[in-house]
Amino acid sequence: MLTQRQRYILDLIVGDYIRSATPIASESLARNHELGVSSATIRNEVAFLEDEGYINRPHASAGSVPEDKAYRLYVESVLVDESDGIPSAAMHAASRQLADVEHDVDAWGDAAASLLAQLVGNLGVATFPKMKQARIKHLELVPVQDFLAVLIVVLEQARLRKQLVRLDDPVESGELETISQRLRREVIGLTRNQIESKMMRLSPMEESLIDATVLILREEDVALHHDRSINGLRNLLGQPEFVDHEKVQSIIGSVEDGSLVEAVLDEAPEGGVIEVVIGEEHSGDVLRPLSVVIAQYGIPGQAVGAVGAVGPTRMEYTRAIPGVRFVSSMMSSLVERVYG
């Protein structure tokens, strides 16, 4: 258990290191902060923090660099601070940007990721909101050739899915429209489970179309995350931690193959809480040099997505945590207005 003074000195080291990205010397603590104690006392407290694993020094004469353990303690104090930490001008600008895409749901993810990257100065990640169970809003059959048609299924979360279907016999466009109307009467507003359990009198062709529709719904239901958007990779790679060419290539590779975003989304918590995962706390290797601040948004049990910020462990948590909290709140409001 740290004393109040030790905790205060540790918070100063973390805060100064986040801002400067250079090891923090005991002399600079004494010079830049009114601690009310001698330099020798500060050095003794810093030595204790090193012994306890909160900081390390690259060599004996170097200043202090925070370890993950120190960031964790620092983050706990930031999490309980309910002040926004975001300038009101930035909040108003962000609100306007999200309002501009309110009726263009396909743009939600890109807008959220872009806003978050701007607010936190690192990488922003966002997903499209996913319904707990997909429901059919509209269904249409469009002829392509004599034996081919396109099955178009519009889901309630404004997602459109298409599938090419082969017909056993040539069907005229008027007959396809009649079949579409009959199927719509049977399945509009239903989930996959409701369709599978419903008794319907169908022709063999209609049964095959219902099977194709159920397959589309099943794929939607089992998908862990919908469309992902990322923004601000330049912000992340511009941090001093990533001047090494191999580190840069590793991050770029994991972004390109999707493994970084997938690992970030795996950290998303249930409900409206914010999760902060730091360095070695990650279960997989791809995120070990990084920290993630992530939250879920939407209507629990109905339609939810996730927004997150990714940066070095030296992330500016006093910006990242309020930024994620603000964007998730704004996205929840969007979902409630459209789906609620």
mmCIF file of C-alpha atoms in Angstrom:
data_model
loop_
_atom_site.group_PDB
_atom_site.id
_atom_site.type_symbol
_atom_site.label_atom_id
_atom_site.label_comp_id
_atom_site.label_asym_id
_atom_site.label_seq_id
_atom_site.Cartn_x
_atom_site.Cartn_y
_atom_site.Cartn_z
ATOM 1 C CA MET A 1 0.000 0.000 0.000
ATOM 2 C CA LEU A 2 1.427 3.347 -1.063
ATOM 3 C CA THR A 3 1.372 6.356 1.208
ATOM 4 C CA GLN A 4 -0.424 9.480 0.038
ATOM 5 C CA ARG A 5 2.902 11.113 -0.803
ATOM 6 C CA GLN A 6 4.173 8.081 -2.715
ATOM 7 C CA ARG A 7 0.936 7.941 -4.700
ATOM 8 C CA TYR A 8 1.176 11.655 -5.463
ATOM 9 C CA ILE A 9 4.785 11.360 -6.638
ATOM 10 C CA LEU A 10 3.882 8.344 -8.768
ATOM 11 C CA ASP A 11 1.009 10.250 -10.407
ATOM 12 C CA LEU A 12 3.402 13.108 -11.151
ATOM 13 C CA ILE A 13 5.902 10.740 -12.762
ATOM 14 C CA VAL A 14 3.180 9.150 -14.913
ATOM 15 C CA GLY A 15 1.684 12.490 -15.911
ATOM 16 C CA ASP A 16 5.046 14.044 -16.759
ATOM 17 C CA TYR A 17 6.138 10.970 -18.722
ATOM 18 C CA ILE A 18 2.883 10.921 -20.710
ATOM 19 C CA ARG A 19 3.505 14.526 -21.733
ATOM 20 C CA SER A 20 7.243 14.306 -22.414
ATOM 21 C CA ALA A 21 7.886 10.659 -23.413
ATOM 22 C CA THR A 22 11.281 10.997 -21.686
ATOM 23 C CA PRO A 23 12.401 9.469 -18.354
ATOM 24 C CA ILE A 24 11.524 11.673 -15.384
ATOM 25 C CA ALA A 25 14.423 12.585 -13.089
ATOM 26 C CA SER A 26 13.918 13.149 -9.365
ATOM 27 C CA GLU A 27 15.502 16.582 -9.766
ATOM 28 C CA SER A 28 12.843 17.585 -12.311
ATOM 29 C CA LEU A 29 10.106 16.523 -9.891
ATOM 30 C CA ALA A 30 11.600 18.765 -7.212
ATOM 31 C CA ARG A 31 12.099 21.628 -9.678
ATOM 32 C CA ASN A 32 8.725 21.512 -11.452
ATOM 33 C CA HIS A 33 6.350 20.600 -8.628
ATOM 34 C CA GLU A 34 5.785 22.056 -5.173
ATOM 35 C CA LEU A 35 6.224 18.883 -3.130
ATOM 36 C CA GLY A 36 7.293 20.525 0.114
ATOM 37 C CA VAL A 37 10.001 17.927 0.788
ATOM 38 C CA SER A 38 13.742 17.714 0.136
ATOM 39 C CA SER A 39 15.291 16.264 -3.013
ATOM 40 C CA ALA A 40 16.722 13.428 -0.889
ATOM 41 C CA THR A 41 13.219 12.502 0.304
ATOM 42 C CA ILE A 42 11.961 12.487 -3.288
ATOM 43 C CA ARG A 43 14.842 10.209 -4.328
ATOM 44 C CA ASN A 44 14.029 7.825 -1.472
ATOM 45 C CA GLU A 45 10.370 7.679 -2.473
ATOM 46 C CA VAL A 46 11.292 7.108 -6.115
ATOM 47 C CA ALA A 47 13.626 4.273 -5.083
ATOM 48 C CA PHE A 48 10.766 2.706 -3.120
ATOM 49 C CA LEU A 49 8.464 2.947 -6.158
ATOM 50 C CA GLU A 50 11.120 1.231 -8.245
ATOM 51 C CA ASP A 51 11.520 -1.571 -5.699
ATOM 52 C CA GLU A 52 7.737 -2.074 -5.731
ATOM 53 C CA GLY A 53 7.655 -2.420 -9.525
ATOM 54 C CA TYR A 54 5.781 0.785 -10.329
ATOM 55 C CA ILE A 55 8.642 2.352 -12.287
ATOM 56 C CA ASN A 56 11.907 1.342 -13.853
ATOM 57 C CA ARG A 57 15.082 3.173 -14.741
ATOM 58 C CA PRO A 58 16.869 2.217 -17.990
ATOM 59 C CA HIS A 59 20.167 2.621 -16.125
ATOM 60 C CA ALA A 60 21.290 3.798 -12.688
ATOM 61 C CA SER A 61 21.653 7.479 -13.585
ATOM 62 C CA ALA A 62 18.512 7.639 -15.741
ATOM 63 C CA GLY A 63 15.141 9.052 -14.786
ATOM 64 C CA SER A 64 11.991 7.043 -14.085
ATOM 65 C CA VAL A 65 9.768 5.333 -16.665
ATOM 66 C CA PRO A 66 6.323 4.083 -15.541
ATOM 67 C CA GLU A 67 5.516 0.377 -15.706
ATOM 68 C CA ASP A 68 2.056 -1.008 -16.546
ATOM 69 C CA LYS A 69 1.405 -1.280 -12.807
ATOM 70 C CA ALA A 70 1.803 2.489 -12.463
ATOM 71 C CA TYR A 71 -0.478 3.206 -15.411
ATOM 72 C CA ARG A 72 -3.138 0.954 -13.887
ATOM 73 C CA LEU A 73 -3.098 2.914 -10.629
ATOM 74 C CA TYR A 74 -3.164 6.180 -12.566
ATOM 75 C CA VAL A 75 -6.075 5.043 -14.731
ATOM 76 C CA GLU A 76 -8.211 4.108 -11.729
ATOM 77 C CA SER A 77 -8.170 7.733 -10.600
ATOM 78 C CA VAL A 78 -9.054 8.946 -14.107
ATOM 79 C CA LEU A 79 -11.965 6.495 -14.362
ATOM 80 C CA VAL A 80 -13.646 7.839 -11.238
ATOM 81 C CA ASP A 81 -13.248 11.427 -12.463
ATOM 82 C CA GLU A 82 -16.609 12.222 -14.086
ATOM 83 C CA SER A 83 -15.508 15.590 -15.508
ATOM 84 C CA ASP A 84 -15.645 15.598 -19.301
ATOM 85 C CA GLY A 85 -12.043 16.602 -19.985
ATOM 86 C CA ILE A 86 -13.142 17.632 -23.497
ATOM 87 C CA PRO A 87 -13.329 21.309 -24.535
ATOM 88 C CA SER A 88 -16.911 22.418 -25.120
ATOM 89 C CA ALA A 89 -16.034 23.586 -28.642
ATOM 90 C CA ALA A 90 -14.806 20.088 -29.523
ATOM 91 C CA MET A 91 -17.966 18.557 -28.065
ATOM 92 C CA HIS A 92 -20.213 20.854 -30.102
ATOM 93 C CA ALA A 93 -18.229 20.153 -33.278
ATOM 94 C CA ALA A 94 -18.450 16.400 -32.664
ATOM 95 C CA SER A 95 -22.190 16.632 -32.046
ATOM 96 C CA ARG A 96 -22.649 18.439 -35.363
ATOM 97 C CA GLN A 97 -20.600 15.830 -37.235
ATOM 98 C CA LEU A 98 -22.687 12.975 -35.862
ATOM 99 C CA ALA A 99 -25.911 14.871 -36.531
ATOM 100 C CA ASP A 100 -24.848 15.191 -40.184
ATOM 101 C CA VAL A 101 -24.782 11.390 -40.584
ATOM 102 C CA GLU A 102 -27.821 10.553 -38.454
ATOM 103 C CA HIS A 103 -29.850 9.490 -41.503
ATOM 104 C CA ASP A 104 -26.919 7.779 -43.246
ATOM 105 C CA VAL A 105 -26.435 4.742 -41.018
ATOM 106 C CA ASP A 106 -23.727 3.332 -43.285
ATOM 107 C CA ALA A 107 -21.564 6.320 -42.298
ATOM 108 C CA TRP A 108 -21.975 5.897 -38.531
ATOM 109 C CA GLY A 109 -18.891 3.749 -37.970
ATOM 110 C CA ASP A 110 -16.588 5.941 -40.050
ATOM 111 C CA ALA A 111 -17.869 9.076 -38.320
ATOM 112 C CA ALA A 112 -17.427 7.624 -34.818
ATOM 113 C CA ALA A 113 -13.898 6.358 -35.520
ATOM 114 C CA SER A 114 -12.884 9.684 -37.074
ATOM 115 C CA LEU A 115 -14.282 11.699 -34.165
ATOM 116 C CA LEU A 116 -12.570 9.513 -31.605
ATOM 117 C CA ALA A 117 -9.230 9.733 -33.393
ATOM 118 C CA GLN A 118 -9.528 13.524 -33.370
ATOM 119 C CA LEU A 119 -10.526 13.713 -29.704
ATOM 120 C CA VAL A 120 -7.871 11.336 -28.314
ATOM 121 C CA GLY A 121 -5.020 11.907 -30.761
ATOM 122 C CA ASN A 122 -4.559 8.179 -31.338
ATOM 123 C CA LEU A 123 -6.243 5.366 -33.269
ATOM 124 C CA GLY A 124 -10.050 5.295 -33.181
ATOM 125 C CA VAL A 125 -12.075 2.106 -33.746
ATOM 126 C CA ALA A 126 -15.857 1.757 -34.116
ATOM 127 C CA THR A 127 -18.361 -0.890 -35.166
ATOM 128 C CA PHE A 128 -21.812 -0.663 -36.682
ATOM 129 C CA PRO A 129 -24.571 -1.439 -34.135
ATOM 130 C CA LYS A 130 -25.642 -5.085 -34.200
ATOM 131 C CA MET A 131 -29.108 -6.304 -33.322
ATOM 132 C CA LYS A 132 -29.366 -9.124 -30.792
ATOM 133 C CA GLN A 133 -31.494 -10.994 -33.332
ATOM 134 C CA ALA A 134 -31.827 -9.829 -36.930
ATOM 135 C CA ARG A 135 -35.369 -9.172 -38.138
ATOM 136 C CA ILE A 136 -36.617 -8.804 -41.699
ATOM 137 C CA LYS A 137 -37.852 -5.370 -42.714
ATOM 138 C CA HIS A 138 -38.289 -6.010 -46.446
ATOM 139 C CA LEU A 139 -37.749 -8.762 -49.005
ATOM 140 C CA GLU A 140 -37.548 -8.522 -52.769
ATOM 141 C CA LEU A 141 -36.794 -10.786 -55.735
ATOM 142 C CA VAL A 142 -35.169 -9.194 -58.784
ATOM 143 C CA PRO A 143 -34.824 -11.152 -62.060
ATOM 144 C CA VAL A 144 -31.355 -11.433 -63.592
ATOM 145 C CA GLN A 145 -31.711 -14.134 -66.246
ATOM 146 C CA ASP A 146 -34.270 -16.823 -67.018
ATOM 147 C CA PHE A 147 -32.916 -19.145 -64.306
ATOM 148 C CA LEU A 148 -31.342 -16.565 -61.963
ATOM 149 C CA ALA A 149 -32.705 -13.991 -59.539
ATOM 150 C CA VAL A 150 -31.300 -11.834 -56.746
ATOM 151 C CA LEU A 151 -32.852 -12.227 -53.307
ATOM 152 C CA ILE A 152 -32.658 -8.882 -51.496
ATOM 153 C CA VAL A 153 -33.243 -8.915 -47.742
ATOM 154 C CA VAL A 154 -33.386 -5.631 -45.814
ATOM 155 C CA LEU A 155 -32.898 -6.043 -42.070
ATOM 156 C CA GLU A 156 -34.380 -3.834 -39.378
ATOM 157 C CA GLN A 157 -30.991 -2.345 -38.508
ATOM 158 C CA ALA A 158 -30.918 -0.848 -42.040
ATOM 159 C CA ARG A 159 -28.566 -3.482 -43.396
ATOM 160 C CA LEU A 160 -29.105 -4.873 -46.858
ATOM 161 C CA ARG A 161 -28.068 -8.389 -47.832
ATOM 162 C CA LYS A 162 -28.199 -9.866 -51.334
ATOM 163 C CA GLN A 163 -27.868 -13.431 -52.524
ATOM 164 C CA LEU A 164 -27.948 -14.880 -56.036
ATOM 165 C CA VAL A 165 -30.484 -17.741 -56.278
ATOM 166 C CA ARG A 166 -30.803 -20.298 -59.063
ATOM 167 C CA LEU A 167 -34.311 -21.148 -60.204
ATOM 168 C CA ASP A 168 -35.340 -24.619 -61.377
ATOM 169 C CA ASP A 169 -37.575 -23.141 -64.056
ATOM 170 C CA PRO A 170 -37.640 -19.791 -65.821
ATOM 171 C CA VAL A 171 -39.905 -17.321 -64.017
ATOM 172 C CA GLU A 172 -41.232 -14.044 -65.405
ATOM 173 C CA SER A 173 -40.724 -10.826 -63.466
ATOM 174 C CA GLY A 174 -44.447 -10.517 -62.700
ATOM 175 C CA GLU A 175 -44.502 -13.981 -61.126
ATOM 176 C CA LEU A 176 -41.370 -13.139 -59.095
ATOM 177 C CA GLU A 177 -43.147 -10.089 -57.705
ATOM 178 C CA THR A 178 -46.139 -12.251 -56.758
ATOM 179 C CA ILE A 179 -43.798 -14.659 -54.941
ATOM 180 C CA SER A 180 -42.075 -11.701 -53.220
ATOM 181 C CA GLN A 181 -45.413 -10.395 -51.949
ATOM 182 C CA ARG A 182 -46.398 -13.817 -50.614
ATOM 183 C CA LEU A 183 -43.070 -14.266 -48.817
ATOM 184 C CA ARG A 184 -43.253 -10.754 -47.358
ATOM 185 C CA ARG A 185 -46.612 -11.550 -45.826
ATOM 186 C CA GLU A 186 -45.044 -14.565 -44.140
ATOM 187 C CA VAL A 187 -41.723 -13.207 -42.843
ATOM 188 C CA ILE A 188 -41.742 -9.402 -42.443
ATOM 189 C CA GLY A 189 -40.813 -8.490 -38.851
ATOM 190 C CA LEU A 190 -39.710 -12.015 -37.923
ATOM 191 C CA THR A 191 -36.408 -13.356 -36.604
ATOM 192 C CA ARG A 192 -34.706 -16.529 -37.810
ATOM 193 C CA ASN A 193 -36.120 -18.602 -34.955
ATOM 194 C CA GLN A 194 -39.636 -17.326 -35.588
ATOM 195 C CA ILE A 195 -39.416 -18.153 -39.307
ATOM 196 C CA GLU A 196 -38.054 -21.639 -38.651
ATOM 197 C CA SER A 197 -40.853 -22.418 -36.195
ATOM 198 C CA LYS A 198 -43.675 -20.958 -38.309
ATOM 199 C CA MET A 199 -45.961 -23.273 -40.274
ATOM 200 C CA MET A 200 -46.164 -22.064 -43.858
ATOM 201 C CA ARG A 201 -47.719 -23.549 -46.972
ATOM 202 C CA LEU A 202 -45.070 -22.985 -49.613
ATOM 203 C CA SER A 203 -44.144 -24.204 -53.055
ATOM 204 C CA PRO A 204 -40.748 -25.903 -53.482
ATOM 205 C CA MET A 205 -39.369 -22.678 -54.993
ATOM 206 C CA GLU A 206 -40.682 -20.616 -52.093
ATOM 207 C CA GLU A 207 -39.213 -23.081 -49.590
ATOM 208 C CA SER A 208 -35.782 -22.695 -51.172
ATOM 209 C CA LEU A 209 -36.101 -18.904 -50.986
ATOM 210 C CA ILE A 210 -37.101 -19.093 -47.321
ATOM 211 C CA ASP A 211 -34.086 -21.351 -46.694
ATOM 212 C CA ALA A 212 -31.833 -18.748 -48.325
ATOM 213 C CA THR A 213 -33.415 -16.011 -46.193
ATOM 214 C CA VAL A 214 -32.910 -18.031 -43.002
ATOM 215 C CA LEU A 215 -29.253 -18.555 -43.950
ATOM 216 C CA ILE A 216 -28.790 -14.780 -44.295
ATOM 217 C CA LEU A 217 -30.348 -14.233 -40.863
ATOM 218 C CA ARG A 218 -28.198 -16.967 -39.304
ATOM 219 C CA GLU A 219 -25.014 -15.355 -40.656
ATOM 220 C CA GLU A 220 -26.112 -12.016 -39.184
ATOM 221 C CA ASP A 221 -26.920 -13.531 -35.797
ATOM 222 C CA VAL A 222 -23.620 -15.391 -35.373
ATOM 223 C CA ALA A 223 -21.407 -12.528 -36.569
ATOM 224 C CA LEU A 224 -19.545 -11.166 -33.534
ATOM 225 C CA HIS A 225 -19.070 -7.707 -35.011
ATOM 226 C CA HIS A 226 -20.441 -5.870 -38.003
ATOM 227 C CA ASP A 227 -18.574 -3.453 -40.219
ATOM 228 C CA ARG A 228 -15.504 -2.048 -38.466
ATOM 229 C CA SER A 229 -14.082 1.402 -39.050
ATOM 230 C CA ILE A 230 -10.655 2.677 -38.045
ATOM 231 C CA ASN A 231 -9.174 6.148 -38.226
ATOM 232 C CA GLY A 232 -6.020 7.808 -36.955
ATOM 233 C CA LEU A 233 -3.352 5.201 -37.729
ATOM 234 C CA ARG A 234 -1.053 8.118 -38.518
ATOM 235 C CA ASN A 235 -1.678 9.454 -34.997
ATOM 236 C CA LEU A 236 -0.652 6.155 -33.460
ATOM 237 C CA LEU A 237 2.450 5.638 -35.584
ATOM 238 C CA GLY A 238 3.509 9.230 -34.950
ATOM 239 C CA GLN A 239 4.076 8.475 -31.262
ATOM 240 C CA PRO A 240 7.743 8.310 -30.116
ATOM 241 C CA GLU A 241 7.320 4.661 -29.130
ATOM 242 C CA PHE A 242 6.995 3.659 -32.777
ATOM 243 C CA VAL A 243 10.092 5.091 -34.411
ATOM 244 C CA ASP A 244 11.409 1.538 -34.745
ATOM 245 C CA HIS A 245 10.761 0.210 -38.271
ATOM 246 C CA GLU A 246 9.888 -3.311 -37.083
ATOM 247 C CA LYS A 247 7.284 -2.019 -34.618
ATOM 248 C CA VAL A 248 5.708 0.113 -37.329
ATOM 249 C CA GLN A 249 5.584 -2.800 -39.777
ATOM 250 C CA SER A 250 4.074 -5.051 -37.121
ATOM 251 C CA ILE A 251 1.273 -2.601 -36.358
ATOM 252 C CA ILE A 252 0.562 -1.888 -40.023
ATOM 253 C CA GLY A 253 0.435 -5.625 -40.729
ATOM 254 C CA SER A 254 -1.982 -6.295 -37.882
ATOM 255 C CA VAL A 255 -4.221 -3.450 -39.066
ATOM 256 C CA GLU A 256 -4.203 -4.726 -42.642
ATOM 257 C CA ASP A 257 -5.019 -8.342 -41.730
ATOM 258 C CA GLY A 258 -7.690 -7.256 -39.228
ATOM 259 C CA SER A 259 -6.093 -8.942 -36.216
ATOM 260 C CA LEU A 260 -5.508 -5.677 -34.322
ATOM 261 C CA VAL A 261 -9.114 -4.488 -34.646
ATOM 262 C CA GLU A 262 -10.437 -7.953 -33.786
ATOM 263 C CA ALA A 263 -8.272 -8.046 -30.665
ATOM 264 C CA VAL A 264 -9.465 -4.560 -29.678
ATOM 265 C CA LEU A 265 -13.132 -5.498 -30.073
ATOM 266 C CA ASP A 266 -12.614 -8.644 -28.000
ATOM 267 C CA GLU A 267 -11.877 -6.306 -25.075
ATOM 268 C CA ALA A 268 -15.306 -4.602 -25.297
ATOM 269 C CA PRO A 269 -17.205 -4.899 -21.992
ATOM 270 C CA GLU A 270 -20.911 -5.555 -21.552
ATOM 271 C CA GLY A 271 -23.141 -2.615 -20.683
ATOM 272 C CA GLY A 272 -22.200 1.032 -20.442
ATOM 273 C CA VAL A 273 -18.902 0.705 -18.577
ATOM 274 C CA ILE A 274 -15.534 1.750 -19.958
ATOM 275 C CA GLU A 275 -12.792 -0.860 -20.067
ATOM 276 C CA VAL A 276 -9.105 0.099 -20.018
ATOM 277 C CA VAL A 277 -6.600 -2.652 -20.843
ATOM 278 C CA ILE A 278 -2.914 -1.793 -20.509
ATOM 279 C CA GLY A 279 0.101 -3.442 -22.117
ATOM 280 C CA GLU A 280 0.760 -6.838 -20.578
ATOM 281 C CA GLU A 281 -2.860 -7.076 -19.382
ATOM 282 C CA HIS A 282 -3.872 -8.034 -22.929
ATOM 283 C CA SER A 283 -4.418 -11.745 -23.481
ATOM 284 C CA GLY A 284 -2.878 -11.734 -26.974
ATOM 285 C CA ASP A 285 0.502 -10.599 -28.257
ATOM 286 C CA VAL A 286 -0.781 -8.197 -30.930
ATOM 287 C CA LEU A 287 -1.843 -5.574 -28.356
ATOM 288 C CA ARG A 288 0.967 -6.036 -25.806
ATOM 289 C CA PRO A 289 2.793 -2.767 -26.706
ATOM 290 C CA LEU A 290 -0.508 -0.870 -26.608
ATOM 291 C CA SER A 291 -3.342 0.277 -24.383
ATOM 292 C CA VAL A 292 -7.032 0.115 -25.278
ATOM 293 C CA VAL A 293 -9.889 2.229 -23.931
ATOM 294 C CA ILE A 294 -13.201 0.795 -25.133
ATOM 295 C CA ALA A 295 -16.923 0.944 -24.397
ATOM 296 C CA GLN A 296 -20.141 -0.466 -25.754
ATOM 297 C CA TYR A 297 -22.894 1.817 -27.041
ATOM 298 C CA GLY A 298 -26.505 1.396 -28.057
ATOM 299 C CA ILE A 299 -29.555 -0.234 -26.460
ATOM 300 C CA PRO A 300 -28.549 -3.267 -24.351
ATOM 301 C CA GLY A 301 -30.320 -6.403 -25.494
ATOM 302 C CA GLN A 302 -31.439 -4.789 -28.750
ATOM 303 C CA ALA A 303 -28.758 -3.041 -30.819
ATOM 304 C CA VAL A 304 -25.196 -2.494 -29.640
ATOM 305 C CA GLY A 305 -21.829 -1.552 -31.084
ATOM 306 C CA ALA A 306 -18.448 -0.568 -29.693
ATOM 307 C CA VAL A 307 -16.085 2.411 -29.848
ATOM 308 C CA GLY A 308 -12.485 2.327 -28.699
ATOM 309 C CA ALA A 309 -9.207 4.228 -28.644
ATOM 310 C CA VAL A 310 -5.838 2.525 -29.165
ATOM 311 C CA GLY A 311 -2.523 4.074 -28.227
ATOM 312 C CA PRO A 312 0.808 3.345 -26.551
ATOM 313 C CA THR A 313 0.781 2.509 -22.851
ATOM 314 C CA ARG A 314 1.877 6.151 -22.464
ATOM 315 C CA MET A 315 -1.562 7.112 -23.771
ATOM 316 C CA GLU A 316 -3.041 10.370 -22.546
ATOM 317 C CA TYR A 317 -5.756 8.655 -20.502
ATOM 318 C CA THR A 318 -7.212 11.966 -19.339
ATOM 319 C CA ARG A 319 -8.206 12.526 -22.987
ATOM 320 C CA ALA A 320 -8.859 8.940 -24.065
ATOM 321 C CA ILE A 321 -11.283 7.951 -21.300
ATOM 322 C CA PRO A 322 -13.520 11.063 -21.555
ATOM 323 C CA GLY A 323 -13.288 10.824 -25.362
ATOM 324 C CA VAL A 324 -14.541 7.241 -25.454
ATOM 325 C CA ARG A 325 -17.204 8.067 -22.862
ATOM 326 C CA PHE A 326 -18.429 11.026 -24.934
ATOM 327 C CA VAL A 327 -18.490 9.260 -28.322
ATOM 328 C CA SER A 328 -20.192 6.155 -26.900
ATOM 329 C CA SER A 329 -22.840 8.391 -25.325
ATOM 330 C CA MET A 330 -23.429 10.234 -28.608
ATOM 331 C CA MET A 331 -23.651 6.956 -30.540
ATOM 332 C CA SER A 332 -26.126 5.575 -27.999
ATOM 333 C CA SER A 333 -28.310 8.617 -28.579
ATOM 334 C CA LEU A 334 -28.194 7.993 -32.332
ATOM 335 C CA VAL A 335 -29.228 4.350 -31.889
ATOM 336 C CA GLU A 336 -32.056 5.294 -29.541
ATOM 337 C CA ARG A 337 -33.439 7.861 -31.980
ATOM 338 C CA VAL A 338 -33.339 5.448 -34.913
ATOM 339 C CA TYR A 339 -34.139 2.092 -33.273
ATOM 340 C CA GLY A 340 -35.625 3.030 -29.902
#
